[in-house]
Amino acid sequence: MSDVRVPILMYHAVATDPNEATRALSVTPEAFAEQMAVLADRGLTPVTTARLAACWRTGRPLPDRPVLITFDDGYEGVHRHALPALAKHGFPATLFVSTGWLRGPYDTGGGLDTMLDWDQVRELAAQGVEIGGHSHSHPQLDQVSDATLRFELIHCKEIVSDQLGTAPASFAYPYGYSSRRVRQAVRETGYAQALAVGNGLARRAQGPYALRRVTVRRSTGIEEFERVVEGRAIARTFAGDRALTKGYAVVRRVRQARRLVSRSVG
């Protein structure tokens, strides 16, 4: 079981006509429905993030051919378009919400497109969607101070707990960025597992706080989607993403070093 490699699919907006800020990482409702049909036709078994991590933590067996369906941020189309497609096949999923982006009493106005409200989040939860945390205001957590990091994690958890009556067990790092300090803080806040990006298949050896996901976007064709869920040609499919990620990682390290220097000088 320890050698099982699991595709964790990362979605964002599901929309016919998203705005420019979310377009590249969105999928159309028709594409999402077709992708869910592929999972069903190929006999894959969707599970929640909490179930996958619990099985790997305890040694309990996973179902045959597991796959995870995850959504980040909290766009309204997850309720309007994705939920009917999930319900058609009886699929569970995980939604990671940025609590300051959702419509309602905690809205900071930072949402990039039309966002869910809390009634919709509760309905998603009632229909078998695990609700996880995705910070409060969606910052790059490895670039913020310790105090801001704690606020982002704790405030998100408290709001979800207050609105749903259950504390979120799973977390997804905004932008996929984390560090040892961030992962430790996520663990100390009480999240039992956390997802990164990495554009690779998830494995137990990655540890519960650094599980990898694969990006599904508007340009993902059905043949590419089929290869990804079958675990074929992952490295080739995401080679461009990895090159960009490595390059940007260097830029971010330089920026962080400059900030540390400026703080020490100041």
Coordinates of N, CA and C in Angstrom, one line a residue, residues 261-266:
V261 N 17.2 41.0 5.3 CA 18.3 41.9 5.4 C 17.7 43.3 5.8
S262 N 16.7 43.7 5.1 CA 16.1 45.0 5.4 C 15.5 45.1 6.9
R263 N 15.0 44.0 7.3 CA 14.5 44.0 8.7 C 15.6 44.1 9.7
S264 N 16.7 43.4 9.4 CA 17.8 43.4 10.4 C 18.5 44.8 10.4
V265 N 18.5 45.4 9.2 CA 19.1 46.8 9.1 C 18.3 47.8 9.8
G266 N 16.9 47.6 9.6 CA 16.0 48.5 10.2 C 15.9 48.4 11.7

